């Protein structure tokens, strides 16, 4: 299993398994503009998980305070049959490496208060409460089959300091740089 930036020629495979093609196309375009990293975990030619690292928190999700100036990790997702095998950990480590390589001192994310599996994972990796009051958070995410999923969830904001993390070479948006590899 390895995690790398999505390449344009891999978009169809990701659209078939993980997210709607419009979402994939939009993320690739924003990655090309260097606004985000679209990280995908692969088992051979099959995408098995993904995460999006925004270079800065989207203004629509601003919560005020220092957390708004940090890179923001969104839509961490692993196919059910691939969970509990380290894929989520590898995706988060790749996102953190991408942020550290640009000199960012931390990353942030928001997690649903009831998502115990994700919260356990983030805690194990060193994420702590950002000190922002728990709040409602709008979500709109077309599924890979085209079905829209929108809603409103109650989230807690978490942050992780990255000082001490070895800074890897920042991958180019076009080159599909590999950020981590595991077997
Ligand atoms: C949350 C989510 C991304 C975690 O992904 P994952 O691939 O299962 O994560 P990992 O495998 O790295 O870690 C999960 C657990 O498996 C354990 N694990 C990892 N590798 C393992 C291995 N080889 N053998 C046994 N256990 C292992 C980890 O220690 C971890 O245990 P913990 O929950 O006690 O900390 C996944 O459950 C998911 O996609 N959920 C739905 C979407 C979601 O909620 N996303 C988060 C939005 S904020």
CSV table of C-alpha atoms and ligand atoms in Angstrom, one decimal, residues 76-78 82-90 110-112 115 117-118 120-122 124, ligand 1:
chain,number,residue,atom,x,y,z
A,76,UNK,CA,-10.2,11.3,5.5
A,77,UNK,CA,-11.9,8.1,4.3
A,78,UNK,CA,-10.9,4.4,4.0
A,82,UNK,CA,-9.4,-1.7,4.3
A,83,UNK,CA,-10.0,-0.3,7.8
A,84,UNK,CA,-7.9,-1.2,10.8
A,85,UNK,CA,-4.8,-1.9,8.7
A,86,UNK,CA,-3.0,1.4,9.0
A,87,UNK,CA,-4.3,3.1,5.9
A,88,UNK,CA,-5.9,6.0,7.8
A,89,UNK,CA,-2.6,6.4,9.7
A,90,UNK,CA,-0.6,6.5,6.5
A,110,UNK,CA,-12.7,18.8,12.5
A,111,UNK,CA,-14.3,15.5,13.6
A,112,UNK,CA,-17.9,14.7,14.4
A,115,UNK,CA,-17.2,9.5,15.5
A,117,UNK,CA,-13.2,5.5,15.6
A,118,UNK,CA,-11.8,8.6,14.0
A,120,UNK,CA,-9.4,7.4,18.7
A,121,UNK,CA,-7.2,7.5,15.6
A,122,UNK,CA,-6.5,11.2,15.8
A,124,UNK,CA,-3.3,8.2,19.0
B,1,LIG,C1,-11.6,6.9,10.5
B,1,LIG,C2,-10.9,6.1,9.4
B,1,LIG,C3,-10.4,7.0,8.3
B,1,LIG,C4,-9.7,5.3,10.0
B,1,LIG,O1,-9.1,4.6,9.0
B,1,LIG,P1,-8.3,3.2,9.2
B,1,LIG,O2,-7.6,2.9,8.0
B,1,LIG,O3,-9.2,2.2,9.8
B,1,LIG,O4,-7.2,3.7,10.3
B,1,LIG,P2,-6.0,2.9,10.9
B,1,LIG,O5,-6.1,1.5,10.4
B,1,LIG,O6,-4.7,3.6,10.6
B,1,LIG,O7,-6.3,2.9,12.5
B,1,LIG,C5,-7.4,2.4,13.0
B,1,LIG,C6,-7.1,1.3,14.1
B,1,LIG,O8,-6.5,0.2,13.5
B,1,LIG,C7,-5.3,-0.1,14.2
B,1,LIG,N1,-4.4,-0.8,13.3
B,1,LIG,C8,-3.7,-0.1,12.3
B,1,LIG,N2,-2.9,-1.0,11.6
B,1,LIG,C9,-3.2,-2.2,12.2
B,1,LIG,C10,-2.7,-3.5,11.9
B,1,LIG,N3,-1.9,-3.8,10.9
B,1,LIG,N4,-3.3,-4.6,12.6
B,1,LIG,C11,-4.2,-4.3,13.6
B,1,LIG,N5,-4.6,-3.1,13.9
B,1,LIG,C12,-4.1,-2.1,13.2
B,1,LIG,C13,-4.8,1.2,14.7
B,1,LIG,O9,-4.0,1.0,15.8
B,1,LIG,C14,-6.1,1.9,15.1
B,1,LIG,O10,-6.5,1.5,16.3
B,1,LIG,P3,-7.2,2.6,17.3
B,1,LIG,O11,-8.6,2.8,16.7
B,1,LIG,O12,-7.3,1.9,18.6
B,1,LIG,O13,-6.3,3.8,17.3
B,1,LIG,C15,-11.9,5.0,8.8
B,1,LIG,O14,-12.5,4.3,9.9
B,1,LIG,C16,-13.0,5.7,8.0
B,1,LIG,O15,-12.8,5.8,6.8
B,1,LIG,N6,-14.2,6.0,8.6
B,1,LIG,C17,-15.3,6.6,7.8
B,1,LIG,C18,-15.0,8.0,7.4
B,1,LIG,C19,-14.6,8.8,8.6
B,1,LIG,O16,-15.3,8.8,9.7
B,1,LIG,N7,-13.6,9.7,8.5
B,1,LIG,C20,-13.1,10.6,9.5
B,1,LIG,C21,-13.8,11.9,9.2
B,1,LIG,S1,-13.2,13.2,10.4
